[in-house]
mmCIF file of C-alpha atoms in Angstrom:
data_model
loop_
_atom_site.group_PDB
_atom_site.id
_atom_site.type_symbol
_atom_site.label_atom_id
_atom_site.label_comp_id
_atom_site.label_asym_id
_atom_site.label_seq_id
_atom_site.Cartn_x
_atom_site.Cartn_y
_atom_site.Cartn_z
ATOM 1 C CA MET A 1 -101.401 57.821 43.788
ATOM 2 C CA GLU A 2 -99.506 60.500 46.048
ATOM 3 C CA ASN A 3 -99.268 63.885 44.346
ATOM 4 C CA ASN A 4 -99.966 66.051 47.202
ATOM 5 C CA GLN A 5 -102.873 67.620 45.453
ATOM 6 C CA PHE A 6 -106.021 69.326 46.921
ATOM 7 C CA CYS A 7 -109.367 68.355 46.366
ATOM 8 C CA GLN A 8 -111.428 70.427 43.357
ATOM 9 C CA ARG A 9 -114.499 70.669 45.433
ATOM 10 C CA CYS A 10 -113.265 71.622 49.033
ATOM 11 C CA GLY A 11 -110.048 72.012 48.761
ATOM 12 C CA MET A 12 -108.682 69.487 51.446
ATOM 13 C CA PRO A 13 -105.185 68.267 50.617
ATOM 14 C CA MET A 14 -105.222 64.677 49.104
ATOM 15 C CA GLU A 15 -102.050 62.854 49.983
ATOM 16 C CA LYS A 16 -102.836 59.088 50.490
ATOM 17 C CA PRO A 17 -104.817 56.855 47.992
ATOM 18 C CA GLU A 18 -107.784 56.371 50.444
ATOM 19 C CA ASP A 19 -108.109 60.699 50.386
ATOM 20 C CA PHE A 20 -109.132 60.272 46.900
ATOM 21 C CA GLY A 21 -112.694 59.940 45.930
ATOM 22 C CA THR A 22 -113.943 57.308 43.351
ATOM 23 C CA ASN A 23 -115.237 57.299 39.923
ATOM 24 C CA ALA A 24 -118.392 55.121 38.775
ATOM 25 C CA ASP A 25 -116.216 51.902 37.943
ATOM 26 C CA GLY A 26 -114.243 52.120 41.196
ATOM 27 C CA SER A 27 -111.139 53.832 39.994
ATOM 28 C CA LYS A 28 -109.831 56.759 42.266
ATOM 29 C CA ASN A 29 -110.676 60.297 40.963
ATOM 30 C CA LYS A 30 -107.713 62.516 40.505
ATOM 31 C CA ASP A 31 -109.865 65.321 41.317
ATOM 32 C CA TYR A 32 -112.218 65.202 44.442
ATOM 33 C CA CYS A 33 -111.553 63.753 47.797
ATOM 34 C CA CYS A 34 -113.431 61.001 49.201
ATOM 35 C CA TYR A 35 -115.713 63.121 51.347
ATOM 36 C CA CYS A 36 -116.651 64.939 48.045
ATOM 37 C CA TYR A 37 -117.383 62.465 45.760
ATOM 38 C CA GLU A 38 -118.106 58.885 45.823
ATOM 39 C CA ASN A 39 -118.585 56.322 42.821
ATOM 40 C CA GLY A 40 -119.082 58.801 39.940
ATOM 41 C CA ALA A 41 -120.919 61.228 41.569
ATOM 42 C CA PHE A 42 -120.887 63.797 44.215
ATOM 43 C CA PHE A 43 -122.125 64.233 47.903
ATOM 44 C CA TYR A 44 -124.785 66.806 48.080
ATOM 45 C CA PRO A 45 -124.701 67.602 44.612
ATOM 46 C CA GLU A 46 -127.002 70.365 45.495
ATOM 47 C CA ALA A 47 -124.992 72.102 47.901
ATOM 48 C CA THR A 48 -123.689 75.516 47.005
ATOM 49 C CA MET A 49 -119.980 76.512 47.107
ATOM 50 C CA GLU A 50 -121.206 78.769 50.395
ATOM 51 C CA GLN A 51 -122.663 75.432 51.833
ATOM 52 C CA VAL A 52 -119.423 73.357 51.219
ATOM 53 C CA ILE A 53 -117.555 76.299 52.795
ATOM 54 C CA GLU A 54 -119.447 76.275 55.924
ATOM 55 C CA GLY A 55 -119.209 72.529 56.254
ATOM 56 C CA CYS A 56 -115.462 72.576 55.979
ATOM 57 C CA ILE A 57 -115.034 75.374 58.431
ATOM 58 C CA PRO A 58 -115.093 72.930 61.494
ATOM 59 C CA HIS A 59 -112.252 70.867 59.680
ATOM 60 C CA VAL A 60 -109.835 74.016 59.730
ATOM 61 C CA VAL A 61 -110.247 75.903 62.465
ATOM 62 C CA PRO A 62 -107.719 76.479 64.735
ATOM 63 C CA ASP A 63 -105.552 73.822 62.933
ATOM 64 C CA VAL A 64 -105.240 75.913 59.429
ATOM 65 C CA PHE A 65 -106.989 79.204 60.445
ATOM 66 C CA ALA A 66 -107.258 81.042 63.502
ATOM 67 C CA ASP A 67 -110.927 81.789 63.495
ATOM 68 C CA GLU A 68 -114.163 81.048 61.568
ATOM 69 C CA ALA A 69 -114.097 84.596 60.011
ATOM 70 C CA ALA A 70 -110.294 83.909 58.635
ATOM 71 C CA ALA A 71 -111.295 80.359 57.406
ATOM 72 C CA ARG A 72 -114.500 81.814 55.497
ATOM 73 C CA ALA A 73 -112.567 84.751 53.841
ATOM 74 C CA ALA A 74 -109.765 82.795 52.380
ATOM 75 C CA MET A 75 -112.128 79.711 51.337
ATOM 76 C CA SER A 76 -114.047 82.104 50.074
ATOM 77 C CA GLU A 77 -111.641 83.820 47.710
ATOM 78 C CA HIS A 78 -109.977 80.295 47.248
ATOM 79 C CA PHE A 79 -112.936 78.148 46.005
ATOM 80 C CA PRO A 80 -114.167 79.751 43.200
ATOM 81 C CA THR A 81 -110.773 79.182 41.506
ATOM 82 C CA LEU A 82 -111.673 75.503 42.239
ATOM 83 C CA LYS A 83 -112.841 73.142 39.177
ATOM 84 C CA CYS A 84 -115.771 72.248 40.477
ATOM 85 C CA TRP A 85 -117.165 75.977 41.236
ATOM 86 C CA LYS A 86 -116.394 77.265 38.073
ATOM 87 C CA LYS A 87 -118.723 78.089 35.297
ATOM 88 C CA THR A 88 -119.075 74.785 33.015
ATOM 89 C CA GLY A 89 -119.448 73.913 29.743
ATOM 90 C CA MET A 90 -121.207 71.122 28.254
ATOM 91 C CA ILE A 91 -120.988 69.847 24.949
ATOM 92 C CA ILE A 92 -122.774 67.168 23.798
ATOM 93 C CA SER A 93 -122.627 66.382 19.720
ATOM 94 C CA PHE A 94 -125.024 63.961 18.102
ATOM 95 C CA ARG A 95 -126.557 62.847 14.785
ATOM 96 C CA LEU A 96 -130.397 62.691 14.480
ATOM 97 C CA LYS A 97 -132.265 59.428 14.071
ATOM 98 C CA GLU A 98 -133.127 58.747 10.602
ATOM 99 C CA GLY A 99 -136.073 60.555 9.145
ATOM 100 C CA VAL A 100 -136.318 63.180 12.224
ATOM 101 C CA SER A 101 -136.355 66.398 10.464
ATOM 102 C CA ALA A 102 -134.705 69.494 11.385
ATOM 103 C CA ASP A 103 -137.907 71.315 11.758
ATOM 104 C CA ASP A 104 -138.948 68.623 14.106
ATOM 105 C CA PHE A 105 -136.018 68.446 16.325
ATOM 106 C CA LEU A 106 -136.055 72.240 16.575
ATOM 107 C CA ALA A 107 -139.573 72.116 17.885
ATOM 108 C CA ALA A 108 -138.160 69.485 20.459
ATOM 109 C CA SER A 109 -135.216 71.639 21.195
ATOM 110 C CA ASP A 110 -137.484 74.920 21.657
ATOM 111 C CA LYS A 111 -139.962 72.585 24.160
ATOM 112 C CA ILE A 112 -136.836 71.375 26.221
ATOM 113 C CA GLN A 113 -135.382 75.097 26.574
ATOM 114 C CA GLU A 114 -138.768 76.239 27.453
ATOM 115 C CA ASN A 115 -139.713 73.275 29.783
ATOM 116 C CA TYR A 116 -136.715 72.342 31.525
ATOM 117 C CA ILE A 117 -133.469 73.611 30.696
ATOM 118 C CA SER A 118 -134.354 77.060 31.627
ATOM 119 C CA LYS A 119 -135.744 76.293 34.712
ATOM 120 C CA CYS A 120 -132.813 74.327 35.915
ATOM 121 C CA LYS A 121 -130.672 75.924 38.772
ATOM 122 C CA GLY A 122 -127.348 77.173 37.217
ATOM 123 C CA PHE A 123 -128.299 77.659 33.753
ATOM 124 C CA ILE A 124 -126.355 80.454 31.825
ATOM 125 C CA THR A 125 -126.942 80.378 28.400
ATOM 126 C CA ARG A 126 -127.304 77.667 25.315
ATOM 127 C CA GLN A 127 -126.362 77.197 21.753
ATOM 128 C CA LEU A 128 -127.370 74.508 19.306
ATOM 129 C CA MET A 129 -125.588 74.364 16.153
ATOM 130 C CA THR A 130 -125.475 72.165 13.211
ATOM 131 C CA ILE A 131 -123.295 71.018 9.586
ATOM 132 C CA ASP A 132 -123.592 68.087 7.517
ATOM 133 C CA GLY A 133 -126.338 66.470 9.838
ATOM 134 C CA LEU A 134 -123.931 66.596 12.814
ATOM 135 C CA TRP A 135 -125.582 68.629 15.670
ATOM 136 C CA THR A 136 -123.800 70.251 18.530
ATOM 137 C CA ASP A 137 -125.636 71.201 21.899
ATOM 138 C CA TRP A 138 -123.480 73.551 24.035
ATOM 139 C CA VAL A 139 -124.620 74.770 27.613
ATOM 140 C CA ILE A 140 -122.810 76.724 29.965
ATOM 141 C CA TRP A 141 -123.983 76.084 33.210
ATOM 142 C CA GLU A 142 -122.635 78.206 36.678
ATOM 143 C CA THR A 143 -120.928 75.245 38.349
ATOM 144 C CA LEU A 144 -120.348 71.416 37.652
ATOM 145 C CA PRO A 145 -122.627 70.308 39.903
ATOM 146 C CA ASP A 146 -125.351 72.407 38.445
ATOM 147 C CA ALA A 147 -124.225 70.950 35.115
ATOM 148 C CA GLU A 148 -124.634 67.281 36.552
ATOM 149 C CA ASN A 149 -127.804 67.782 38.356
ATOM 150 C CA SER A 150 -129.192 68.959 35.211
ATOM 151 C CA MET A 151 -128.375 65.720 33.574
ATOM 152 C CA ARG A 152 -129.259 63.456 36.246
ATOM 153 C CA LYS A 153 -133.161 65.092 36.560
ATOM 154 C CA SER A 154 -133.534 65.020 32.696
ATOM 155 C CA GLU A 155 -134.509 61.460 33.118
ATOM 156 C CA GLU A 156 -137.697 62.696 34.761
ATOM 157 C CA ASN A 157 -138.744 65.588 32.442
ATOM 158 C CA ASP A 158 -141.117 64.705 29.620
ATOM 159 C CA SER A 159 -139.620 67.486 27.212
ATOM 160 C CA ALA A 160 -136.093 65.994 27.984
ATOM 161 C CA LYS A 161 -137.288 62.415 26.726
ATOM 162 C CA ALA A 162 -138.996 63.807 23.865
ATOM 163 C CA PHE A 163 -135.790 65.512 22.971
ATOM 164 C CA THR A 164 -133.545 62.724 23.532
ATOM 165 C CA ALA A 165 -135.495 60.228 21.805
ATOM 166 C CA LEU A 166 -135.154 62.024 18.494
ATOM 167 C CA ILE A 167 -131.226 61.362 18.899
ATOM 168 C CA ASP A 168 -129.747 58.547 17.325
ATOM 169 C CA GLU A 169 -125.753 58.516 17.983
ATOM 170 C CA VAL A 170 -123.961 60.529 20.536
ATOM 171 C CA ILE A 171 -120.595 61.681 19.104
ATOM 172 C CA GLU A 172 -119.472 63.605 22.043
ATOM 173 C CA HIS A 173 -120.557 64.387 25.619
ATOM 174 C CA GLN A 174 -118.088 66.094 27.771
ATOM 175 C CA LEU A 175 -118.263 68.446 30.636
ATOM 176 C CA TYR A 176 -115.508 71.549 30.664
ATOM 177 C CA PRO A 177 -114.311 74.096 33.297
ATOM 178 C CA LEU A 178 -114.657 77.536 31.673
ATOM 179 C CA GLU A 179 -111.636 79.459 31.830
ATOM 180 C CA ARG A 180 -112.689 82.451 30.320
ATOM 181 C CA SER A 181 -115.803 84.375 28.659
ATOM 182 C CA TYR A 182 -115.610 87.069 25.994
#
């Protein structure tokens, strides 16, 4: 697995197999290091980019950077280009359970938006679309950890439970780094 890539959360070089984090199934994760990612989840998922930078500084001064100020400046410029810290689009496509009307589903969507999604850290915007019985919920988050935290915590929210109870079949569920907004 040696390919001299860098962790997409902390920027650490990942050169040896043991440098790579692990997915939920135990396989090596190609994007995140062993200090950031284990068993398919981030360590300290609610940490901000600034907190991760501060945690990295002692590991790069003085070997990589002469002092903390130089390290902080370089990382503050570089980290926003890493996958973890880019805005993230979450796309979920699904079909509703038989007998669920569009009006009932939209009412549940309004409730999850008002009571949960809009209050989640990092929420930017959400669009709900449908054609021929296929629905797509498209949400933009400030960072990948924000998107993942919202999904994890939704299991505890009553509005989210009511919303998902109306869904029959999930066709697609993906997270994508946002490359550009127009």
